[in-house]
Coordinates of C-alpha atoms in Angstrom, one line a residue:
M5 CA 20.7 0.3 -3.7
T6 CA 24.2 1.7 -3.0
C7 CA 24.4 5.5 -2.7
N8 CA 26.9 7.2 -5.0
H9 CA 27.4 10.9 -4.8
I10 CA 30.0 11.1 -7.6
Y11 CA 28.2 10.0 -10.8
E12 CA 30.6 11.2 -13.5
D13 CA 27.8 12.6 -15.6
Y14 CA 26.2 14.4 -12.7
K15 CA 28.9 16.1 -10.7
S16 CA 27.1 19.4 -11.4
C17 CA 24.1 18.1 -9.5
K18 CA 26.0 18.4 -6.2
P19 CA 24.0 20.8 -4.0
D20 CA 25.4 23.8 -2.2
E21 CA 26.5 23.4 1.4
E22 CA 23.3 25.1 2.6
C23 CA 20.8 22.5 1.6
G24 CA 17.8 24.8 1.7
K25 CA 19.4 26.9 -1.1
S26 CA 20.7 24.0 -3.2
K27 CA 19.8 24.2 -6.9
P28 CA 20.8 21.0 -8.6
K29 CA 21.0 21.6 -12.4
H30 CA 19.3 18.3 -13.1
P31 CA 18.4 15.2 -11.2
K32 CA 19.7 11.8 -12.2
P33 CA 18.0 10.8 -15.4
Q34 CA 15.3 8.4 -14.4
K35 CA 11.7 7.9 -15.5
V36 CA 8.9 6.0 -13.9
L37 CA 6.2 4.6 -16.0
L38 CA 2.8 4.0 -14.4
E39 CA 0.5 1.3 -15.8
C40 CA -3.0 0.9 -14.5
G41 CA -4.4 -2.6 -14.3
Q42 CA -8.0 -3.8 -13.8
G43 CA -10.0 -6.1 -11.5
T44 CA -11.9 -9.1 -12.9
G45 CA -15.0 -9.1 -10.6
S46 CA -15.6 -11.2 -7.6
K47 CA -15.7 -14.9 -6.7
T48 CA -17.4 -16.7 -3.7
F49 CA -15.6 -19.9 -2.6
T50 CA -17.6 -22.5 -0.7
S51 CA -15.2 -25.4 -0.8
T52 CA -11.6 -26.4 -1.8
E53 CA -13.1 -27.9 -4.9
D54 CA -13.8 -24.5 -6.4
T55 CA -11.5 -23.4 -9.2
P56 CA -8.9 -20.7 -8.5
F57 CA -9.9 -17.2 -9.5
Q58 CA -7.9 -14.5 -11.2
L59 CA -8.7 -11.3 -9.3
A60 CA -6.7 -8.6 -11.0
N61 CA -4.1 -8.1 -13.7
V62 CA -1.8 -5.4 -15.2
T63 CA 0.4 -5.3 -18.3
V64 CA 3.8 -3.7 -18.5
D65 CA 5.7 -3.0 -21.8
T66 CA 9.4 -3.0 -21.1
T67 CA 10.5 -3.2 -24.7
S68 CA 12.2 0.2 -24.7
L69 CA 13.6 0.0 -21.2
N70 CA 17.1 -0.8 -19.9
K71 CA 17.1 -3.5 -17.1
P72 CA 13.8 -2.2 -15.6
E73 CA 12.7 -2.6 -12.0
V74 CA 9.0 -3.2 -11.6
V75 CA 6.9 -2.5 -8.5
I76 CA 3.5 -4.2 -8.4
K77 CA 0.8 -2.9 -6.2
F78 CA -2.3 -5.0 -5.3
S79 CA -5.3 -4.4 -3.1
S80 CA -8.6 -6.3 -2.6
L81 CA -11.4 -7.1 -0.2
V82 CA -12.1 -10.5 1.3
R83 CA -15.5 -11.3 3.0
L84 CA -16.2 -14.3 5.2
E85 CA -19.7 -15.4 6.4
K86 CA -20.3 -18.3 8.8
I87 CA -22.9 -20.8 7.5
E88 CA -23.9 -22.0 11.0
N89 CA -22.9 -21.4 14.6
A90 CA -20.0 -23.7 14.7
P91 CA -16.1 -23.5 14.4
R92 CA -14.9 -22.0 11.1
T93 CA -11.7 -22.3 9.1
V94 CA -10.8 -20.4 5.9
T95 CA -7.4 -20.4 4.2
L96 CA -6.9 -18.6 0.9
K97 CA -3.7 -18.4 -1.1
Y98 CA -3.0 -15.2 -3.1
E99 CA -0.4 -15.9 -5.8
L100 CA 1.3 -13.4 -8.1
F101 CA 2.2 -14.6 -11.6
R102 CA 4.1 -13.1 -14.5
T103 CA 3.8 -14.1 -18.2
Y104 CA 6.5 -12.9 -20.5
N105 CA 6.0 -12.1 -24.3
N106 CA 4.7 -15.5 -25.3
E107 CA 1.2 -16.1 -24.0
D108 CA 1.6 -19.8 -24.5
E109 CA 4.3 -20.2 -21.9
E110 CA 3.6 -21.3 -18.4
P111 CA 3.1 -18.4 -16.0
L112 CA 5.9 -17.9 -13.6
S113 CA 4.9 -17.7 -9.9
L114 CA 6.6 -14.8 -8.2
G115 CA 5.3 -15.1 -4.6
T116 CA 2.5 -16.2 -2.4
W117 CA 0.6 -14.4 0.4
M118 CA -1.7 -16.4 2.7
F119 CA -5.0 -15.3 4.3
E120 CA -6.4 -17.3 7.1
K121 CA -9.1 -17.1 9.8
A122 CA -9.9 -20.0 12.2
D123 CA -11.8 -20.2 15.4
D124 CA -13.5 -22.8 17.6
L125 CA -16.1 -20.4 18.8
Q126 CA -19.8 -21.1 18.3
E127 CA -21.3 -17.7 17.8
R128 CA -18.3 -15.5 17.1
F129 CA -17.0 -13.6 14.1
V130 CA -20.2 -14.3 12.1
T131 CA -19.3 -11.8 9.4
L132 CA -15.8 -10.4 8.5
E133 CA -14.9 -8.2 5.6
E134 CA -11.5 -6.5 5.4
S135 CA -8.7 -5.5 3.0
F136 CA -5.9 -7.7 1.8
S137 CA -3.1 -5.9 0.0
F138 CA 0.6 -6.2 -0.8
I139 CA 3.5 -4.8 -2.9
F140 CA 6.1 -6.7 -4.9
C141 CA 9.3 -5.6 -6.6
E142 CA 11.6 -7.3 -9.1
K143 CA 14.3 -6.5 -11.6
L144 CA 13.7 -7.9 -15.1
N145 CA 16.7 -9.3 -16.9
C146 CA 15.3 -9.0 -20.4
L147 CA 12.9 -6.9 -22.3
G148 CA 9.4 -7.4 -23.7
C149 CA 5.7 -7.2 -22.8
C150 CA 4.9 -8.7 -19.3
S151 CA 1.6 -9.4 -17.8
Y152 CA 1.2 -9.7 -14.1
F153 CA -1.9 -11.2 -12.4
V154 CA -3.0 -12.4 -8.9
K155 CA -4.8 -15.7 -8.6
V156 CA -6.7 -16.7 -5.4
T157 CA -7.0 -20.4 -4.5
P158 CA -9.1 -21.9 -1.7
V159 CA -6.8 -24.0 0.4
E160 CA -9.3 -24.8 3.2
I161 CA -12.9 -23.8 3.8
T162 CA -15.0 -25.2 6.6
N163 CA -18.4 -23.8 7.7
S164 CA -18.0 -20.6 5.8
T165 CA -18.1 -18.8 2.5
A166 CA -15.3 -16.7 1.3
T167 CA -15.8 -13.9 -1.2
V168 CA -12.8 -12.1 -2.9
S169 CA -13.6 -8.8 -4.7
D170 CA -12.5 -5.3 -5.6
G171 CA -9.1 -6.4 -7.0
E172 CA -7.0 -3.5 -8.1
M173 CA -3.5 -3.6 -9.6
A174 CA -0.9 -1.1 -10.8
A175 CA 2.7 -1.2 -11.9
L176 CA 5.5 1.3 -11.6
T177 CA 8.5 0.6 -13.8
K178 CA 11.8 2.3 -13.3
T179 CA 13.7 3.1 -16.4
L180 CA 17.3 4.3 -16.9
R181 CA 18.1 6.3 -20.0
Y182 CA 21.7 5.0 -20.2
P183 CA 23.2 3.2 -23.2
L184 CA 21.9 -0.3 -23.4
E185 CA 24.2 -3.3 -23.1
D186 CA 24.9 -5.7 -25.9
N187 CA 23.0 -8.5 -24.3
C188 CA 19.8 -6.5 -24.6
K189 CA 20.0 -6.2 -28.4
A190 CA 19.0 -9.9 -28.6
C191 CA 15.9 -9.2 -26.6
S192 CA 14.5 -6.4 -28.8
P193 CA 16.7 -5.3 -31.7
I194 CA 15.1 -1.9 -32.2
Y195 CA 17.9 0.4 -31.1
D196 CA 19.9 3.0 -32.9
N197 CA 23.7 3.0 -33.3
I198 CA 24.3 4.1 -29.7
F199 CA 21.7 1.7 -28.3
I200 CA 19.2 4.3 -27.2
P201 CA 15.7 3.0 -27.8
K202 CA 14.1 4.6 -30.8
N203 CA 10.6 4.3 -29.5
F204 CA 11.4 5.6 -26.0
K205 CA 8.6 7.9 -25.0
S206 CA 9.0 9.5 -21.6
K207 CA 5.9 10.5 -19.7
D208 CA 5.5 13.4 -17.3
T209 CA 4.9 12.4 -13.7
I210 CA 3.8 14.4 -10.6
L211 CA 3.9 13.0 -7.0
A212 CA 1.7 14.6 -4.3
C213 CA 1.6 14.0 -0.6
G214 CA -1.8 14.0 1.1
Q215 CA -2.9 14.6 4.7
G216 CA -4.9 12.8 7.3
N217 CA -7.7 14.6 9.1
G218 CA -7.1 13.1 12.5
G219 CA -8.9 10.4 14.3
I220 CA -12.7 9.9 14.1
V221 CA -14.6 8.1 16.8
F222 CA -18.1 6.6 16.0
K223 CA -20.2 5.6 19.0
D224 CA -23.2 3.3 19.0
S225 CA -25.3 6.0 20.7
G226 CA -24.1 8.8 18.5
L227 CA -25.2 10.2 15.1
F228 CA -24.0 8.2 12.1
L229 CA -22.6 11.1 10.1
P230 CA -20.0 10.6 7.3
A231 CA -16.5 12.2 7.9
D232 CA -13.5 12.9 5.7
I233 CA -10.5 10.9 6.9
A234 CA -7.8 11.9 4.4
H235 CA -7.3 14.0 1.3
V236 CA -4.7 14.8 -1.4
T237 CA -4.6 17.6 -4.0
I238 CA -2.7 17.2 -7.3
D239 CA -2.4 19.7 -10.1
T240 CA -2.5 17.9 -13.5
S241 CA -2.8 21.1 -15.6
S242 CA 0.6 20.4 -17.3
L243 CA -0.2 16.7 -18.1
N244 CA -1.5 15.2 -21.3
K245 CA -4.6 13.0 -20.7
P246 CA -3.5 12.2 -17.1
K247 CA -4.1 9.1 -15.1
V248 CA -3.8 9.2 -11.3
L249 CA -2.9 6.4 -8.9
I250 CA -4.4 6.9 -5.4
E251 CA -3.1 5.0 -2.4
F252 CA -4.9 5.1 0.9
S253 CA -4.3 3.5 4.3
T254 CA -5.7 3.8 7.8
I255 CA -6.1 2.0 11.1
I256 CA -9.4 0.8 12.5
K257 CA -9.9 0.2 16.2
I258 CA -13.0 -1.6 17.4
S259 CA -13.8 -1.8 21.1
E260 CA -14.9 -5.0 22.8
D261 CA -18.4 -6.3 22.0
A262 CA -18.9 -3.8 19.2
D263 CA -20.3 -4.7 15.8
A264 CA -19.1 -2.5 13.0
I265 CA -19.9 -1.8 9.4
L266 CA -17.9 1.0 7.8
Q267 CA -18.1 2.4 4.2
F268 CA -15.0 4.1 2.7
E269 CA -15.8 6.1 -0.4
L270 CA -13.3 7.8 -2.6
F271 CA -14.3 11.1 -4.2
R272 CA -12.7 13.4 -6.8
V273 CA -13.3 17.1 -7.3
C274 CA -11.6 18.9 -10.3
G275 CA -11.7 22.6 -10.7
D276 CA -15.1 24.1 -9.7
G277 CA -16.9 20.8 -10.3
D278 CA -18.9 18.7 -7.9
P279 CA -17.5 15.7 -6.0
V280 CA -17.6 12.5 -8.1
S281 CA -17.6 9.1 -6.4
R282 CA -14.7 6.9 -7.7
G283 CA -15.3 3.8 -5.7
I284 CA -16.6 2.2 -2.4
W285 CA -14.8 -0.2 -0.1
K286 CA -16.4 -1.8 2.9
F287 CA -15.1 -3.0 6.3
E288 CA -17.3 -5.3 8.5
M289 CA -16.9 -7.2 11.7
T290 CA -19.8 -8.7 13.7
K291 CA -19.9 -10.8 16.8
S292 CA -16.2 -10.4 17.5
E293 CA -16.5 -9.6 21.2
E294 CA -12.8 -8.6 21.2
L295 CA -10.7 -5.5 21.1
V296 CA -9.3 -5.3 17.5
N297 CA -6.8 -2.9 16.0
K298 CA -6.0 -3.5 12.3
A299 CA -4.9 -1.9 9.0
F300 CA -7.3 -1.2 6.1
S301 CA -6.1 0.0 2.7
F302 CA -6.8 0.2 -1.0
I303 CA -5.3 1.5 -4.2
F304 CA -7.3 3.0 -7.1
C305 CA -6.2 4.0 -10.6
D306 CA -8.2 6.8 -12.1
C307 CA -7.9 7.1 -15.9
N308 CA -9.0 10.1 -18.1
V309 CA -8.7 12.6 -15.3
P310 CA -9.2 16.3 -16.4
S311 CA -6.0 18.3 -16.8
K312 CA -6.7 20.7 -14.0
C313 CA -6.4 21.0 -10.2
C314 CA -8.0 17.9 -8.6
E315 CA -8.6 17.0 -5.0
Y316 CA -9.2 13.4 -3.9
F317 CA -10.6 12.6 -0.5
V318 CA -11.9 9.5 1.4
E319 CA -15.1 9.7 3.3
V320 CA -15.9 7.1 6.0
T321 CA -19.6 6.4 6.9
P322 CA -20.6 4.3 9.9
I323 CA -23.3 2.0 8.4
E324 CA -23.7 0.1 11.7
I325 CA -22.2 0.4 15.2
E326 CA -24.0 -1.8 17.7
D327 CA -23.5 -3.1 21.2
D328 CA -23.2 -6.9 21.0
D329 CA -23.8 -7.6 24.7
D330 CA -26.2 -6.8 27.5
I331 CA -23.8 -4.7 29.5
D332 CA -24.7 -1.0 29.6
E333 CA -21.5 0.3 28.2
E334 CA -20.9 2.5 25.3
D335 CA -19.0 0.9 22.4
D336 CA -17.1 2.7 19.8
V337 CA -15.1 2.4 16.6
T338 CA -12.1 4.6 15.9
V339 CA -10.7 5.3 12.4
Y340 CA -7.3 7.1 12.6
N341 CA -3.9 7.4 11.0
G342 CA -5.4 8.0 7.6
R343 CA -2.8 8.6 4.9
M344 CA -3.1 9.3 1.2
I345 CA -0.8 9.9 -1.8
A346 CA -1.4 10.6 -5.5
L347 CA 0.8 9.9 -8.4
A348 CA -0.2 11.4 -11.8
Q349 CA 1.2 10.7 -15.2
S350 CA 0.5 11.7 -18.8
S351 CA -1.1 8.9 -20.7
K352 CA 0.6 10.1 -23.9
E353 CA 4.1 11.3 -24.6
N354 CA 5.3 14.7 -23.3
F355 CA 4.1 18.0 -24.6
H356 CA 6.7 20.2 -26.2
Y357 CA 8.4 22.4 -23.5
D358 CA 6.8 25.5 -25.0
Y359 CA 3.5 24.2 -23.7
Y360 CA 4.7 24.7 -20.1
K361 CA 5.0 28.4 -20.8
T362 CA 1.2 28.4 -20.5
C363 CA 1.7 27.4 -16.9
D364 CA 2.7 30.9 -16.1
E365 CA -0.8 31.9 -16.9
I366 CA -2.5 29.3 -14.8
S367 CA -3.2 30.0 -11.2
D368 CA -1.7 27.2 -9.0
C369 CA -4.6 25.7 -7.0
I370 CA -2.7 25.2 -3.8
N371 CA -0.4 28.2 -3.3
R372 CA -2.2 30.7 -5.6
K373 CA 1.1 31.3 -7.4
P374 CA 1.1 32.1 -11.2
L375 CA 2.5 28.6 -11.9
C376 CA 1.1 25.2 -12.3
D377 CA 2.9 22.1 -11.1
K378 CA 5.4 21.1 -13.8
P379 CA 6.5 17.5 -14.1
K380 CA 9.8 16.7 -12.6
E381 CA 12.3 13.8 -12.6
I382 CA 11.5 11.0 -10.2
V383 CA 13.4 8.2 -8.5
L384 CA 12.1 4.8 -7.6
E385 CA 13.9 2.3 -5.4
C386 CA 13.0 -1.2 -4.3
G387 CA 13.8 -2.3 -0.8
S388 CA 14.1 -5.8 0.7
G389 CA 12.6 -7.8 3.5
T390 CA 14.7 -9.2 6.3
G391 CA 12.9 -12.5 7.0
S392 CA 10.4 -13.2 9.8
R393 CA 10.1 -13.1 13.6
T394 CA 7.8 -14.9 16.0
F395 CA 7.0 -13.1 19.2
T396 CA 6.0 -15.1 22.3
S397 CA 7.0 -12.5 24.9
Q398 CA 6.9 -8.7 25.2
S399 CA 10.5 -8.8 26.5
E400 CA 11.8 -9.7 23.0
E401 CA 13.9 -7.2 21.1
P402 CA 12.3 -5.2 18.2
F403 CA 12.7 -6.7 14.8
Q404 CA 13.5 -4.8 11.6
L405 CA 11.1 -6.2 9.0
A406 CA 12.1 -4.3 5.8
N407 CA 14.4 -1.5 4.6
V408 CA 15.0 0.6 1.5
T409 CA 17.7 3.1 0.6
I410 CA 17.0 6.1 -1.7
D411 CA 19.5 8.8 -2.8
T412 CA 17.9 12.3 -2.8
T413 CA 21.2 14.2 -3.1
S414 CA 20.3 15.5 -6.5
F415 CA 17.1 17.1 -5.3
C416 CA 16.7 20.3 -3.4
K417 CA 13.7 19.7 -1.2
P418 CA 12.4 16.2 -2.2
I419 CA 9.1 14.6 -1.6
V420 CA 9.5 10.9 -0.5
N421 CA 6.7 8.3 -0.6
I422 CA 7.2 5.0 1.3
Q423 CA 5.0 2.0 0.5
F424 CA 5.1 -0.9 2.9
S425 CA 3.3 -4.3 3.1
S426 CA 3.7 -7.3 5.3
I427 CA 1.9 -10.4 6.7
V428 CA 1.0 -10.9 10.4
S429 CA -0.1 -14.2 11.8
F430 CA -1.5 -14.8 15.3
E431 CA -2.7 -17.5 17.6
L432 CA -4.7 -16.6 20.7
T433 CA -6.0 -19.2 23.2
S434 CA -7.7 -18.2 26.4
E435 CA -8.8 -20.3 29.4
E436 CA -12.1 -19.8 31.2
I437 CA -11.4 -21.5 34.5
M438 CA -8.1 -19.8 35.3
G439 CA -9.5 -16.5 34.0
G440 CA -6.8 -16.0 31.4
E441 CA -7.1 -13.5 28.5
A442 CA -4.9 -13.9 25.5
S443 CA -3.7 -10.6 23.9
I444 CA -1.2 -9.4 21.3
Q445 CA -0.3 -5.8 20.6
L446 CA 2.4 -5.0 18.0
R447 CA 3.8 -1.6 17.1
Y448 CA 5.1 -1.0 13.5
E449 CA 7.4 2.0 13.4
L450 CA 8.9 3.7 10.3
F451 CA 12.3 5.3 10.7
R452 CA 14.6 7.4 8.5
K453 CA 18.3 7.9 8.7
C454 CA 20.0 10.2 6.1
D455 CA 23.8 10.2 5.8
N456 CA 25.3 10.6 9.3
R457 CA 22.4 12.4 10.8
R458 CA 20.4 10.9 13.7
V459 CA 17.7 8.3 13.2
S460 CA 14.2 9.9 13.1
S461 CA 10.9 8.1 13.9
L462 CA 8.3 9.1 11.2
G463 CA 5.2 7.2 12.3
V464 CA 3.7 4.4 14.3
W465 CA 1.0 1.9 13.3
E466 CA -0.5 -0.6 15.7
F467 CA -1.9 -4.1 15.3
E468 CA -3.9 -5.5 18.2
M469 CA -6.0 -8.6 18.9
T470 CA -7.5 -10.0 22.1
N471 CA -9.3 -13.2 23.0
E472 CA -11.2 -12.9 26.3
E473 CA -12.1 -15.9 28.5
G474 CA -15.7 -17.0 28.0
D475 CA -18.1 -19.8 28.5
Q476 CA -15.9 -22.4 26.8
A477 CA -13.0 -24.1 28.6
L478 CA -10.6 -23.1 25.9
R479 CA -11.2 -20.5 23.1
T480 CA -8.8 -20.3 20.2
I481 CA -8.5 -17.7 17.4
E482 CA -6.0 -18.0 14.6
G483 CA -5.4 -15.7 11.7
T484 CA -3.1 -14.5 9.0
E485 CA -3.7 -11.2 7.3
S486 CA -1.9 -8.3 5.6
F487 CA -0.7 -5.2 7.4
D488 CA 0.4 -2.3 5.2
F489 CA 0.6 1.4 5.0
T490 CA 1.7 4.3 2.8
F491 CA 3.6 7.3 4.1
C492 CA 4.7 10.6 2.5
E493 CA 7.0 13.4 3.7
H494 CA 8.8 16.6 2.5
I495 CA 12.5 16.5 3.4
T496 CA 14.2 19.8 4.1
C497 CA 17.8 18.6 3.7
P498 CA 18.3 15.8 1.1
G499 CA 20.9 13.1 1.3
C500 CA 21.3 9.3 1.1
C501 CA 18.4 8.1 3.2
D502 CA 17.7 4.7 4.7
Y503 CA 14.1 4.0 5.6
F504 CA 13.3 0.9 7.7
V505 CA 10.3 -0.6 9.5
T506 CA 10.6 -2.2 12.9
V507 CA 8.1 -4.3 14.8
T508 CA 8.0 -4.3 18.6
A509 CA 5.9 -6.5 20.8
I510 CA 4.2 -4.0 23.2
E511 CA 2.0 -6.7 24.9
I512 CA 2.1 -10.5 24.7
I513 CA 0.0 -11.9 27.6
E514 CA 1.3 -15.2 28.8
G515 CA -0.1 -17.7 31.3
P516 CA -0.4 -21.4 32.3
Q517 CA -3.3 -22.0 29.9
V518 CA -2.9 -18.8 27.8
I519 CA -1.3 -18.8 24.4
S520 CA -0.4 -15.5 22.7
I521 CA 1.8 -15.8 19.6
A522 CA 2.4 -13.4 16.7
T523 CA 4.6 -13.8 13.6
V524 CA 5.5 -11.0 11.3
S525 CA 6.8 -11.9 7.8
N526 CA 7.0 -11.0 4.1
G527 CA 8.0 -7.5 4.7
R528 CA 8.3 -5.5 1.5
I529 CA 9.1 -1.8 1.0
A530 CA 9.6 0.6 -1.9
A531 CA 10.4 4.4 -2.1
L532 CA 9.6 7.1 -4.6
A533 CA 11.3 10.6 -4.5
Q534 CA 10.7 13.7 -6.5
E535 CA 11.6 17.4 -6.3
G536 CA 9.0 19.1 -4.1

């Protein structure tokens, strides 16, 4: 987007010089509609002859919207199991489609994301289960009812089964309540004389930033006790039959020769009630024998949430942490950089404003103030990717993978949520005779620059994969997987802010018989902002 601080209709929104005391009369008129999709079960592929499988879908009604932008969020799990001790290759194609109005028309492909695992190792990577997630943003040129769905196609499967499951989808649609242009009347002629949609029903929305609980280390010799890794609290007292979108991301680091099975469970506690489980996601890696550092994430859309103060938290339980070799060394698994956000919206149209007067009589669950969280205007912006970069040396310059610009000028102390997804591919070949180890370590870093202020680093996420020399002359591992995260912050001084993600090669081990190559691509980013 291009920042514009002089909207003719919103000059009164300009804050005071002292940003901490700014009181904009109203934010720019924008609404974001949340639609929850649904998964369609699971499918196990055993060969390329298997039919593609639709893993999740979501429907968006843009009939009453003016040139809407749509952000699609998708998450899933993929599980691989070797059939026998032999080399294995699995390639899956995740493809996003859209159908528009007419169900009989051919679905339009919007993008593809590849998942791949290949190795020539006999007894390695017997079982793998990890997340595969992405976001996608587009601007619709016309109006109507759109259905989005993700289809998974087996491209190559050798000596393995591949199971896709736990598909989740959600859609955020940005609407502008400006007069509609003449070319939209042909799409849906249901407007009044000034082209304002007659059936426009705005829905109240609340955005909440969560917190991580620090890093948790599980050792193979320790107690396997569950631990909370992240939580978020959201007050839905002022919403009418609220639905809540939860986004969670974390990093999992597995030491060499450790087998790990982790269970991530999402809980909800509303008011004085007991915790209620809302879903379970599993991560598993056995017989890896390598140092691994990778992202794990999911989204979850919770419908029919009570209109009260609710806390969501993710609990991680070590189901299995085992030493996979005969060396007397303690192996461990670390789960860290857990982050969580919640976006709540009324399922039905707004209450009358008089209803909010009752908020004065409700005790706020967080600050204990005699107010409940009232819905506020919200801004959604789509960013863009900047291509791809292949790293073959750690001396290469950092690469900016995606960026988004969001104007928070009309807010006083905004909350900003950043959603990022990408694809990372790697090839690691180690050589036993020369004693060469292949290794890749990439650092993803999120930055923010507002107006003419300095660039600030907001967070670091690491991807790492090694391939040690072994009893084979050459050992090769190849893979393509998703790397994504969510981030949320409170900004003290608003402005026109650029957020961008860079990738830096921290370590790329090279040698005569060693190959270490990493490619980052398909960077996508979106931003949400609301008055805090």
